[in-house]
Coordinates of C-alpha atoms in Angstrom, one line a residue:
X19 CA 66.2 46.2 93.2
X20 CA 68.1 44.2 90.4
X21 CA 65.6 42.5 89.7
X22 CA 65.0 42.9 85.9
X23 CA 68.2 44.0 83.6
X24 CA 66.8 47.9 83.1
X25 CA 67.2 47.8 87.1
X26 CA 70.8 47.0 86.9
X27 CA 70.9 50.2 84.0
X28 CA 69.3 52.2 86.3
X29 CA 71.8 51.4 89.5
X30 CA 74.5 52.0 86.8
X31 CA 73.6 55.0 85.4
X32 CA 72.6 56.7 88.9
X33 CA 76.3 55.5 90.3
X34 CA 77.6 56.9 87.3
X35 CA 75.4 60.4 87.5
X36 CA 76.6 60.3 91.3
X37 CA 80.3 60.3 90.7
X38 CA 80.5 62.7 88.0
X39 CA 78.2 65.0 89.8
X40 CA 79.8 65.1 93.2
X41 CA 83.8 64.4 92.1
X42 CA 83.2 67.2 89.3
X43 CA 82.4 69.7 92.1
X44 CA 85.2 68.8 94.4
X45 CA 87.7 69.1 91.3
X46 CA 86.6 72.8 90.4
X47 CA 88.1 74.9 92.8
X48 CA 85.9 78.1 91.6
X49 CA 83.4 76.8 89.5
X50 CA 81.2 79.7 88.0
X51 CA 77.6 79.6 87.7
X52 CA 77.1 77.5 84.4
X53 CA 79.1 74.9 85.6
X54 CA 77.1 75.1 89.2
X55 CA 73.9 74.1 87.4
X56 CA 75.5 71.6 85.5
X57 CA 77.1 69.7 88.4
X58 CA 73.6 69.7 90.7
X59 CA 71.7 68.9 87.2
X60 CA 73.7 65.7 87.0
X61 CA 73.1 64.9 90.9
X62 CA 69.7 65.5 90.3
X63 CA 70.0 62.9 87.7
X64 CA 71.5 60.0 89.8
X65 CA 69.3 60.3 92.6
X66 CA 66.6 59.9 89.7
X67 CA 66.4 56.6 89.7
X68 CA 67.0 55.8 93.2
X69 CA 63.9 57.6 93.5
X70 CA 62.1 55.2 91.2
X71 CA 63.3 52.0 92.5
X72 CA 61.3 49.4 93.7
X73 CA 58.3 46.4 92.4
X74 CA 55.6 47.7 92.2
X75 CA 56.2 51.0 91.9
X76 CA 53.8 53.3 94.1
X77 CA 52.6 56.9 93.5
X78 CA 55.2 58.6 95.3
X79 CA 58.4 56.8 93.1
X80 CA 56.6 57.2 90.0
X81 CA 56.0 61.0 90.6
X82 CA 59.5 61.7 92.1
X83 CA 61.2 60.0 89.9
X84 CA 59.9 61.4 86.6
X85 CA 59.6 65.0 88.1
X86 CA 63.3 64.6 89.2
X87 CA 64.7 63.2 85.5
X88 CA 62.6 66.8 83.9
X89 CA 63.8 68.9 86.3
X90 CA 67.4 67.2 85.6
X91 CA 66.9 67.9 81.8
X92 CA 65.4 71.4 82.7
X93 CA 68.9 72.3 84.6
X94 CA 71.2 71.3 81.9
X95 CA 69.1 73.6 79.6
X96 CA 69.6 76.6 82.3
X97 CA 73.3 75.8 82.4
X98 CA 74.2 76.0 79.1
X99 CA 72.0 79.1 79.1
X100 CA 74.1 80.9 81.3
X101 CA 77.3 80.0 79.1
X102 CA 76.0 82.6 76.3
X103 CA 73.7 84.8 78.3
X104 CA 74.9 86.4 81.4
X105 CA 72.2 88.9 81.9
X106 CA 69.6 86.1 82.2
X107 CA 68.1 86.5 85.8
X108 CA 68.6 83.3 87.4
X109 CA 65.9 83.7 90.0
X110 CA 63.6 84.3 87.6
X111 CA 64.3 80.9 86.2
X112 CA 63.7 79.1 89.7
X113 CA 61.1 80.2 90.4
X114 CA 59.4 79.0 86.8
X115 CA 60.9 76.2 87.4
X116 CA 59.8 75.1 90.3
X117 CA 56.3 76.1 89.8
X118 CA 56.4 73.7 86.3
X119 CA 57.4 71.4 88.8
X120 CA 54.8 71.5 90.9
X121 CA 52.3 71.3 88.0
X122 CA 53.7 68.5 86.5
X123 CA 53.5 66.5 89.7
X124 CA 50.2 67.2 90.8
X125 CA 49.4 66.0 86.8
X126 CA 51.7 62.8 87.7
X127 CA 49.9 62.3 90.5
X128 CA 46.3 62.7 89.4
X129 CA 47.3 60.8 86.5
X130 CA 48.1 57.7 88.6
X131 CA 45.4 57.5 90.6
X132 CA 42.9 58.1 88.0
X133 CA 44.3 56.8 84.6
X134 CA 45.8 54.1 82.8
X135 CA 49.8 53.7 82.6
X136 CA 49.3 54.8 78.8
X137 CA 47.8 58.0 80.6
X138 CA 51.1 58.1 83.0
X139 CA 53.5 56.8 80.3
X140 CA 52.6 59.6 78.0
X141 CA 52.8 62.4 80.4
X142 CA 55.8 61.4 81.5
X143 CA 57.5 61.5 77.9
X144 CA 55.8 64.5 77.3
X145 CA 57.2 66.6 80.2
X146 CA 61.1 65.2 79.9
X147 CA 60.7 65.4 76.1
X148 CA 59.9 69.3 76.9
X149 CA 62.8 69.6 78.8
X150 CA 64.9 67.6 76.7
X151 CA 64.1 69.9 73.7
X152 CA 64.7 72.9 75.7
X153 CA 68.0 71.7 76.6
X154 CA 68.2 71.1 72.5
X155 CA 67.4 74.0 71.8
X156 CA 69.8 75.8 74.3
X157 CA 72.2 73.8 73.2
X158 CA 72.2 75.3 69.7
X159 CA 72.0 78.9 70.7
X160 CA 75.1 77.9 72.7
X161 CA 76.6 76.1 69.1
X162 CA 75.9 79.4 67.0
X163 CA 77.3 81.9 69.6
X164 CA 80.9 79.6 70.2
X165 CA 81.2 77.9 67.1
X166 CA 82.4 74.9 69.0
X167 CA 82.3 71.3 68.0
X168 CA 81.9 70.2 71.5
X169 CA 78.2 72.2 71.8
X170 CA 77.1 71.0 68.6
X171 CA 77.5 67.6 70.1
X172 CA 75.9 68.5 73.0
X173 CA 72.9 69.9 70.9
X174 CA 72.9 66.2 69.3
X175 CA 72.7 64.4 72.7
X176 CA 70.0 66.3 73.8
X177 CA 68.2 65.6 70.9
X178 CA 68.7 62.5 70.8
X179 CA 67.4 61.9 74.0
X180 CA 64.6 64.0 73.3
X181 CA 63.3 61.9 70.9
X182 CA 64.1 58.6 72.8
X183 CA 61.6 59.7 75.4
X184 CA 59.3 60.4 72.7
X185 CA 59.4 56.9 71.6
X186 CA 57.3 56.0 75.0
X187 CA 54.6 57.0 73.6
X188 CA 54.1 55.0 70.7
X189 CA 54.9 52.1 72.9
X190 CA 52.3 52.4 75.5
X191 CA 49.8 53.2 72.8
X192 CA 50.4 49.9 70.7
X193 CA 49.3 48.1 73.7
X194 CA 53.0 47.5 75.3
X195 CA 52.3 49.1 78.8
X196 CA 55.4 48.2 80.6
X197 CA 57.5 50.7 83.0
X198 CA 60.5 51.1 82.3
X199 CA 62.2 49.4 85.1
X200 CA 60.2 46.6 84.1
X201 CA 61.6 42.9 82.0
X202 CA 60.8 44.5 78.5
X203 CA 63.9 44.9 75.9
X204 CA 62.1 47.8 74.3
X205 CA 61.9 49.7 77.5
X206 CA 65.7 48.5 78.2
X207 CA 66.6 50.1 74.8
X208 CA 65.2 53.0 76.1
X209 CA 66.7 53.3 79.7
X210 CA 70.4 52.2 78.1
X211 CA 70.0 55.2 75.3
X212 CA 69.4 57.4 78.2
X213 CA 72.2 56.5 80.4
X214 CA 74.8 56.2 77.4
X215 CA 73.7 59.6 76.5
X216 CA 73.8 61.4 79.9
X217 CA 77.5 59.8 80.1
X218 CA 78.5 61.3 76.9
X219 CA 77.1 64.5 77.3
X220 CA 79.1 64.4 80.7
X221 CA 82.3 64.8 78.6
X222 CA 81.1 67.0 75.9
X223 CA 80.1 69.7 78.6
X224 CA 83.9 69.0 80.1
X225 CA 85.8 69.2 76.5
X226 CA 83.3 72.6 76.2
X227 CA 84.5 74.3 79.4
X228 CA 88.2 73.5 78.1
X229 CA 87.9 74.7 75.1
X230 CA 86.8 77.7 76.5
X231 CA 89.7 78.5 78.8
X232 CA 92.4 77.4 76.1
X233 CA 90.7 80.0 73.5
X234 CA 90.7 82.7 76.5
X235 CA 94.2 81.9 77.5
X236 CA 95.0 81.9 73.5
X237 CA 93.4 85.6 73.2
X238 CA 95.6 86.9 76.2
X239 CA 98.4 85.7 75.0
X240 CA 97.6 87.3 71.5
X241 CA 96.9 90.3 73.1
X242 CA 100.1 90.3 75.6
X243 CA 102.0 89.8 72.2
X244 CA 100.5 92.7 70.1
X245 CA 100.9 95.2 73.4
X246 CA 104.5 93.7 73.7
X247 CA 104.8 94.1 69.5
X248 CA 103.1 98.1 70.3
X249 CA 105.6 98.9 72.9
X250 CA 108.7 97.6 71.2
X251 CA 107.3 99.9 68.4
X252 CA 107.0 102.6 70.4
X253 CA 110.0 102.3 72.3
X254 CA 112.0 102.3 68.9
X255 CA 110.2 105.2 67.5
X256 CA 110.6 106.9 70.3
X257 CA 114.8 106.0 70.4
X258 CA 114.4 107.3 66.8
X259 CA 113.1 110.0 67.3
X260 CA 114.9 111.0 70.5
X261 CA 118.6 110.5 68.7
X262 CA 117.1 112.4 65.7
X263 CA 116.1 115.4 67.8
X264 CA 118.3 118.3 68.2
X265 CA 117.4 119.2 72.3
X266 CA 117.8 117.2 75.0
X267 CA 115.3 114.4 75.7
X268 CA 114.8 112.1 78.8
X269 CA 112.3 109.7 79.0
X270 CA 110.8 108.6 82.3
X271 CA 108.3 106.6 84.0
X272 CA 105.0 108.0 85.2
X273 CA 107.0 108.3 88.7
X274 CA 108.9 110.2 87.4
X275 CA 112.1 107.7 87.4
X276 CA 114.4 108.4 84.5
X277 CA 114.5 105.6 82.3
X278 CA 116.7 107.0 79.4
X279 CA 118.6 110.1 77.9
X280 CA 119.5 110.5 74.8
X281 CA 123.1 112.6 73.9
X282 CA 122.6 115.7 73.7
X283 CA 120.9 115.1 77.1
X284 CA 124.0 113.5 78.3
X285 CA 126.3 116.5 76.8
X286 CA 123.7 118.8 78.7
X287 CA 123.0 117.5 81.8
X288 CA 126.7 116.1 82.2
X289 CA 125.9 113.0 84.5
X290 CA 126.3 109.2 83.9
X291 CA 123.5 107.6 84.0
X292 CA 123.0 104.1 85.2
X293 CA 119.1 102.6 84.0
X294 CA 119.4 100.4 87.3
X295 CA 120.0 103.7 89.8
X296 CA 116.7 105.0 89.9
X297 CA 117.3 108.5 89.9
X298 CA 114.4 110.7 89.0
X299 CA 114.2 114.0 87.3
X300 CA 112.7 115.8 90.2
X301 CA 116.3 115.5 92.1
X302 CA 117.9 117.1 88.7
X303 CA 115.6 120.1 89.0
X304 CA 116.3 122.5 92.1
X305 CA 113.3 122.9 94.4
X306 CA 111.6 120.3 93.3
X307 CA 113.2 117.3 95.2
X308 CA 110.7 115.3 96.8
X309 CA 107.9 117.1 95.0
X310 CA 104.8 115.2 93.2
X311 CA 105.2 114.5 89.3
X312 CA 102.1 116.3 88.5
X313 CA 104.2 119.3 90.0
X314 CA 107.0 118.4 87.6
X315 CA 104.9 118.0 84.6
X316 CA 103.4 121.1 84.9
X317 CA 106.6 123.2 85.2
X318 CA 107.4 125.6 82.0
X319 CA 111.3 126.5 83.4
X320 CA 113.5 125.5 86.5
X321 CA 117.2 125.2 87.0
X322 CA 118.6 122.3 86.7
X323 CA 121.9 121.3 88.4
X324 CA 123.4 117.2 88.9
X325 CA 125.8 116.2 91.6
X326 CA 128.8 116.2 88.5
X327 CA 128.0 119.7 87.5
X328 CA 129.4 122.8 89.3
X329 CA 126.9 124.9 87.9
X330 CA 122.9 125.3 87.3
X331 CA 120.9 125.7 84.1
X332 CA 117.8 127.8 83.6
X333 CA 116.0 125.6 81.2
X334 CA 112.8 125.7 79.5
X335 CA 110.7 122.7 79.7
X336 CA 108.2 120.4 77.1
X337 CA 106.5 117.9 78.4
X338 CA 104.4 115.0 76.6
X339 CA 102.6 112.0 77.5
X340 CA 102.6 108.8 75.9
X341 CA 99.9 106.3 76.5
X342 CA 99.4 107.7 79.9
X343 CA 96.3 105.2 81.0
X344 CA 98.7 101.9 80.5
X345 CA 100.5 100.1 82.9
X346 CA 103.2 101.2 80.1
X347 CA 102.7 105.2 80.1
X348 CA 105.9 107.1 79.9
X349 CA 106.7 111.3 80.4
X350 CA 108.8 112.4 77.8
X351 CA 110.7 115.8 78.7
X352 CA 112.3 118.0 76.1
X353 CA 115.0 120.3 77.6
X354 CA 116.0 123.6 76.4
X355 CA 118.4 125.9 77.6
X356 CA 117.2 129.5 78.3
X357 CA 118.3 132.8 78.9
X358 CA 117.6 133.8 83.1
X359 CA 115.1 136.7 82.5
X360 CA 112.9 138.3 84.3
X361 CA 110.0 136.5 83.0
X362 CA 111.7 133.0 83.2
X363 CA 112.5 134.2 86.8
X364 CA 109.1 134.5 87.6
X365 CA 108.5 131.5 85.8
X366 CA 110.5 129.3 88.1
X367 CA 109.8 130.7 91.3
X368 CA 105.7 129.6 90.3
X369 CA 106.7 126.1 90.2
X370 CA 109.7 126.4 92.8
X371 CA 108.6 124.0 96.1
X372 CA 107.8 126.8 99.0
X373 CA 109.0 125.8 102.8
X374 CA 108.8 128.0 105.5
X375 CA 112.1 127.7 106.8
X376 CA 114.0 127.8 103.3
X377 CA 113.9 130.3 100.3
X378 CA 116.1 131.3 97.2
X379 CA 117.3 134.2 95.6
X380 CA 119.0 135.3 92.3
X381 CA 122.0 138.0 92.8
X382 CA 124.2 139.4 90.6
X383 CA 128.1 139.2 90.8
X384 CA 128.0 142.2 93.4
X385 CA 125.7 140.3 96.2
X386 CA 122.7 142.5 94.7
X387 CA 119.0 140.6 94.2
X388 CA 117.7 140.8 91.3
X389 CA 114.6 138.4 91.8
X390 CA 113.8 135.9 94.6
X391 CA 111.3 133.2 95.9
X392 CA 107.6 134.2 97.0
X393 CA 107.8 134.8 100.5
X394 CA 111.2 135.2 100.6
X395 CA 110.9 137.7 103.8
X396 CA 110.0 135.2 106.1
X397 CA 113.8 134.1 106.0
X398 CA 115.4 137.5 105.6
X399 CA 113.3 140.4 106.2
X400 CA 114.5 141.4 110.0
X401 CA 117.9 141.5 108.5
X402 CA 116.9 143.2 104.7
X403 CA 119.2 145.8 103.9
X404 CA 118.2 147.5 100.9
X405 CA 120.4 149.9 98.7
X406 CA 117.4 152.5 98.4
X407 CA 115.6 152.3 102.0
X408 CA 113.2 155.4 101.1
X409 CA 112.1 153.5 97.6
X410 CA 110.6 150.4 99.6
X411 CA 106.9 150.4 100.4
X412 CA 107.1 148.0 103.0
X413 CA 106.8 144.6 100.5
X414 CA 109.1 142.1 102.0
X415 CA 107.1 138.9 100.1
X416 CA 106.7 138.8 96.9
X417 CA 109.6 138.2 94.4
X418 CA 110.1 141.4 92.8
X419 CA 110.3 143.0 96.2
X420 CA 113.5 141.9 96.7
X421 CA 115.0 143.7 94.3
X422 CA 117.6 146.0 95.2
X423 CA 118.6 143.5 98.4
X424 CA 122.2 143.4 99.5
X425 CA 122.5 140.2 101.1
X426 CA 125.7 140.9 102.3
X427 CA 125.1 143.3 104.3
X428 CA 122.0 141.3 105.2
X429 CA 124.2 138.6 106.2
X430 CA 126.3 140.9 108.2
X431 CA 123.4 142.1 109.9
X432 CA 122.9 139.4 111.1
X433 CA 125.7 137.7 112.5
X434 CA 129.3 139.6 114.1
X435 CA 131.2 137.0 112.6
X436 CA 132.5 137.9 109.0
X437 CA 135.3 135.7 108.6
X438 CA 132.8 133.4 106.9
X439 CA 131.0 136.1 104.8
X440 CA 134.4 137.2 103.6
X441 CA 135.6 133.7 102.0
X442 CA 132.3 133.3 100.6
X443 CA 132.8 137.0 98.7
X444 CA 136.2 135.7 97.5
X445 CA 135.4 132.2 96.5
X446 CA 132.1 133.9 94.4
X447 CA 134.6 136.6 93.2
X448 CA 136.6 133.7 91.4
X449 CA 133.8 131.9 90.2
X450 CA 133.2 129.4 92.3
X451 CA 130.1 127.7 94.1
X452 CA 130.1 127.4 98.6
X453 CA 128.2 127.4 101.5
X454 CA 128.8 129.0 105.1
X455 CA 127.0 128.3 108.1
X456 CA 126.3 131.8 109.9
X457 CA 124.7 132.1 113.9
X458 CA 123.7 135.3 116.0
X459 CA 124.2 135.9 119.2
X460 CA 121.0 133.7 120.5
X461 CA 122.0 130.8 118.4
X462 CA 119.7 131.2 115.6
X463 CA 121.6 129.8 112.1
X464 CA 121.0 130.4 108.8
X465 CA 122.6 128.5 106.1
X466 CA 123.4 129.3 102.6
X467 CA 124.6 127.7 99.2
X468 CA 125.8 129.2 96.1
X469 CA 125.9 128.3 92.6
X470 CA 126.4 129.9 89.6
X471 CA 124.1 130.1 86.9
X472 CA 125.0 129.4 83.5
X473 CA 123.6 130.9 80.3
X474 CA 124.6 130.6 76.5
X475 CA 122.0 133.6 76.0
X476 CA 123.6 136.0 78.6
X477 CA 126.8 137.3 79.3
X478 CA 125.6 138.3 83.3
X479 CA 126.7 136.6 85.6
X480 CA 123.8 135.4 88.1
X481 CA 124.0 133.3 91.4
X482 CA 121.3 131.1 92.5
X483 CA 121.7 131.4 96.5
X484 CA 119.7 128.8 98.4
X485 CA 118.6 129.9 102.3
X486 CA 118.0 127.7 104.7
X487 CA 116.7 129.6 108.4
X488 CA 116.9 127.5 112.1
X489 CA 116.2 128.9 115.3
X490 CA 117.8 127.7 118.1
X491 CA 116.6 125.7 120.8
X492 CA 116.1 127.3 124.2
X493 CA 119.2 127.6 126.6
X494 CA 119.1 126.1 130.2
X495 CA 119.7 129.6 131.3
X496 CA 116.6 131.0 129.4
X497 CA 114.5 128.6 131.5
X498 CA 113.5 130.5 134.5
X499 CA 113.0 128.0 137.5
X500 CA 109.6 127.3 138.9
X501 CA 109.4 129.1 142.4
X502 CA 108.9 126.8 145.4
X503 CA 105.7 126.6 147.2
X504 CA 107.5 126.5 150.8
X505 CA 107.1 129.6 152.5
X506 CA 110.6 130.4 153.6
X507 CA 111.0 132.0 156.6
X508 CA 112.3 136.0 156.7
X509 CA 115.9 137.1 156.8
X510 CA 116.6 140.0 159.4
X511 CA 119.9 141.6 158.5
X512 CA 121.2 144.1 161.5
X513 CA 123.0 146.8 159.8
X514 CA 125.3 147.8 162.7
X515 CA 125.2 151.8 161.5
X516 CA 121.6 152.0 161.6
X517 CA 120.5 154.2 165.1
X518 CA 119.3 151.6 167.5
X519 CA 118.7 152.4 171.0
X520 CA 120.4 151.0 173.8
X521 CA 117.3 149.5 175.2
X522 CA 117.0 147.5 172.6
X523 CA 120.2 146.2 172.3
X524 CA 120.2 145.2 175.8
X525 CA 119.6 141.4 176.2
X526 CA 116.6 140.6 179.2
X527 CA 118.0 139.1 181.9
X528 CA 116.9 135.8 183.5
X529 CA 114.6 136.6 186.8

């Protein structure tokens, strides 16, 4: 094969093609599809002139060969392509492709059977200059869109070998017919222009790729910098503006974790609060623990009641969003105290969480309702003791039919025991929160807990009483036991009074 110097340029440059084609794909772990193209354009490109090699050279390398070197050129083209348009259909472009390619071997072909090697020389420069240019010219499109030095040199190599293919065809028409693997230092100019250039572009394509994914990891860390920059902002116009506002103000997550209060929250809600605990505002608000933010958003009023507080708060609540579709998004609640009206009443008990087994209830200082939870008569109403019997239509649900309730005596209906109704009445007397555990005779418990509610805009005092209803599990004894399928034989009892005659009583003798 190295027979003639362009030989040895042609074993060199396919080697070369080779190894950048094949280690290029095994150093990209996820290479996309531009740099696909590019990798199997530049295999396509060493196997080019393995494909050619060989004195004298026959139909079937001469075809190969120069079909493989435009296809080559053809797929560099397609690659950069891809880099600037990514709606391009890439099948599309196969399949054109390889019907060009079939075209321009049958020419090749006919071409070598029938015509001189001026014939075959010019074809051949005419088809890889096409492809060459194309590649140009893709190049360039590529150069305008990035603004990249590394394309623009790309866009030179191209051309460059563009129009060192063209230069075949004033060769073979001056009478130098010579092949290009042949002894001729024209046609070794040519082959070493080529191969130089196929390396280069190698590392211009390389340097463009890099280029790329420094200016995209440069643009996210611009961007990470001006969201950082907007949320600093933020967060300090929203400390600002928190500290400069005259009602409470706690900031939280979109989970509804607190992640700061400002004083007048503090003075209000009278807790410490530690950023690293966690806590979140729905375990603040009474009947809402456990509940979904959207369900805490939405409230207008609730009472409000921490751990370090002896007493609730009916409150009224704003509520505002801030950049709610960012990873960043923060609720920003605005706490007023409010008087414990009817219509805040009502207000709460909308938003209050409903369970079957638990209900609340607002009384005044006498153990009377004045307003209670939806559905409240599940709990109570076999033991409701009303102070007005006759008045009552038979509503035992909704909230304003419990006014009028004395849970007292509801209690006491309810259980014998009144020892723990009694401190209860004493302990609320003096102004004072408790709870007591109450059962009836089956075992059935209900459970209550209550706290005062306190008002700046009232001078009533009202009780928020919290019930909680069990039944009891069924006794041993309330278990009846399963009957046994043995037939057991039947009892006589002799009653001595009853009238029996003598025969009877007579025992038969033995015969």
């Amino acid at each position: 094969m190295l027979t003639t110097p362009a030989n040895g340029v042609l074993l060199l440059s396919s080697l070369s093609f080779l190894t950048i084609g094949i280690v290029g794909w095994l150093s990209v772990s996820n290479p996309d599809r531009s740099a696909r193209i590019w990798l199997i354009a530049f295999v396509i490109a060493g196997i080019t002139p393995l494909l050619g090699a060989g004195q004298p050279m026959d139909a079937r390398a001469f075809v190969l060969s120069s079909t493989a070197m435009a296809l080559s050129f053809a797929l560099f083209g397609l690659s950069l392509k891809a880099l600037y348009n990514e709606r391009f259909v890439l099948r599309d472009y196969i399949v054109a492709l390889a019907a060009l390619s079939l075209f321009f071997m049958a020419l090749l072909g006919y071409l070598f059977s029938n015509a001189s090697i001026a014939a075959q020389a010019t074809a051949f420069a005419l088809g890889n200059g096409a492809a060459a240019t194309w590649a140009t010219v893709e190049a360039m499109h590529l150069a305008k869109r990035t603004r990249s030095r590394f394309a623009s040199h790309l866009a030179v190599i191209f051309g460059i070998q563009a129009a060192v293919l063209a230069l075949r065809i004033p060769q073979v028409w001056l009478g130098e017919e010579a092949r290009l693997s042949d002894n001729d230092p024209f046609a070794l100019s040519i082959v070493l222009a080529l191969s130089l250039c196929g390396i280069v572009k190698a590392i211009s394509y390389f340097a463009l790729r890099l280029e790329e994914v420094r200016n995209q990891v440069q643009r996210d860390a611009e961007l990470v910098q001006e969201q950082a920059k907007k949320l600093a902002q933020k967060n300090s116009e929203l400390v600002s503006a928190m500290h400069a506002v005259p009602v409470a103000c706690v900031v939280t997550d979109p989970a509804i974790r607190v992640i700061y209060l400002n004083s007048e929250a503090r003075r209000l809600i009278g807790s410490s609060f530690d950023a690293e605990s966690k806590l979140r505002l729905s375990d603040w608000l009474i009947g809402f623990q456990d509940a979904q933010p959207v369900a805490v958003t939405s409230a207008r009023h609730a009472f409000l009641k921490t751990p370090d507080s002896a007493s609730a708060l009916a409150i009224e609540i704003s509520v505002s969003g801030v950049d709610r579709e960012t990873p960043g998004a923060q609720w920003v609640f605005l706490l007023k105290p409010t008087e414990h009206s009817q219509a805040v009443l009502e207000s709460i008990w909308t938003s209050f969480v409903r369970r079957e087994d638990r209900t609340a209830l607002i009384t005044d200082d006498a153990g009377r309702a004045v307003s209670a939870q939806t559905g409240w008569g599940e709990v109570l109403g076999p033991y409701a003791v009303f102070d007005l019997p006759e008045l009552r239509f038979g509503g035992i649900t909704e909230s304003r039919d419990a006014a009028g309730l004395d849970l007292w005596a509801t209690l006491a209906k309810f259980t014998v025991d009144r020892s723990q109704i009694d401190r209860a009445r004493s302990e609320q007397k003096s102004g004072r929160g408790s709870s007591l555990l109450l059962r009836d005779d089956r075992g059935h418990q209900i459970i209550c807990s209550f706290v005062p509610i306190k008002s700046h805009a009232s001078t009533e005092q009202r009780w928020l009483i919290e019930i909680g209803w069990k039944a009891a599990r069924a006794s041993a004894s309330e278990i009846k036991p399963r009957q046994s399928r043995e037939v057991q034989p039947e009892r006589t009892r002799v009653i001595d009074e009853a009238d029996v005659p003598e025969f009877l009583k007579k025992r038969p003798q033995a015969d």
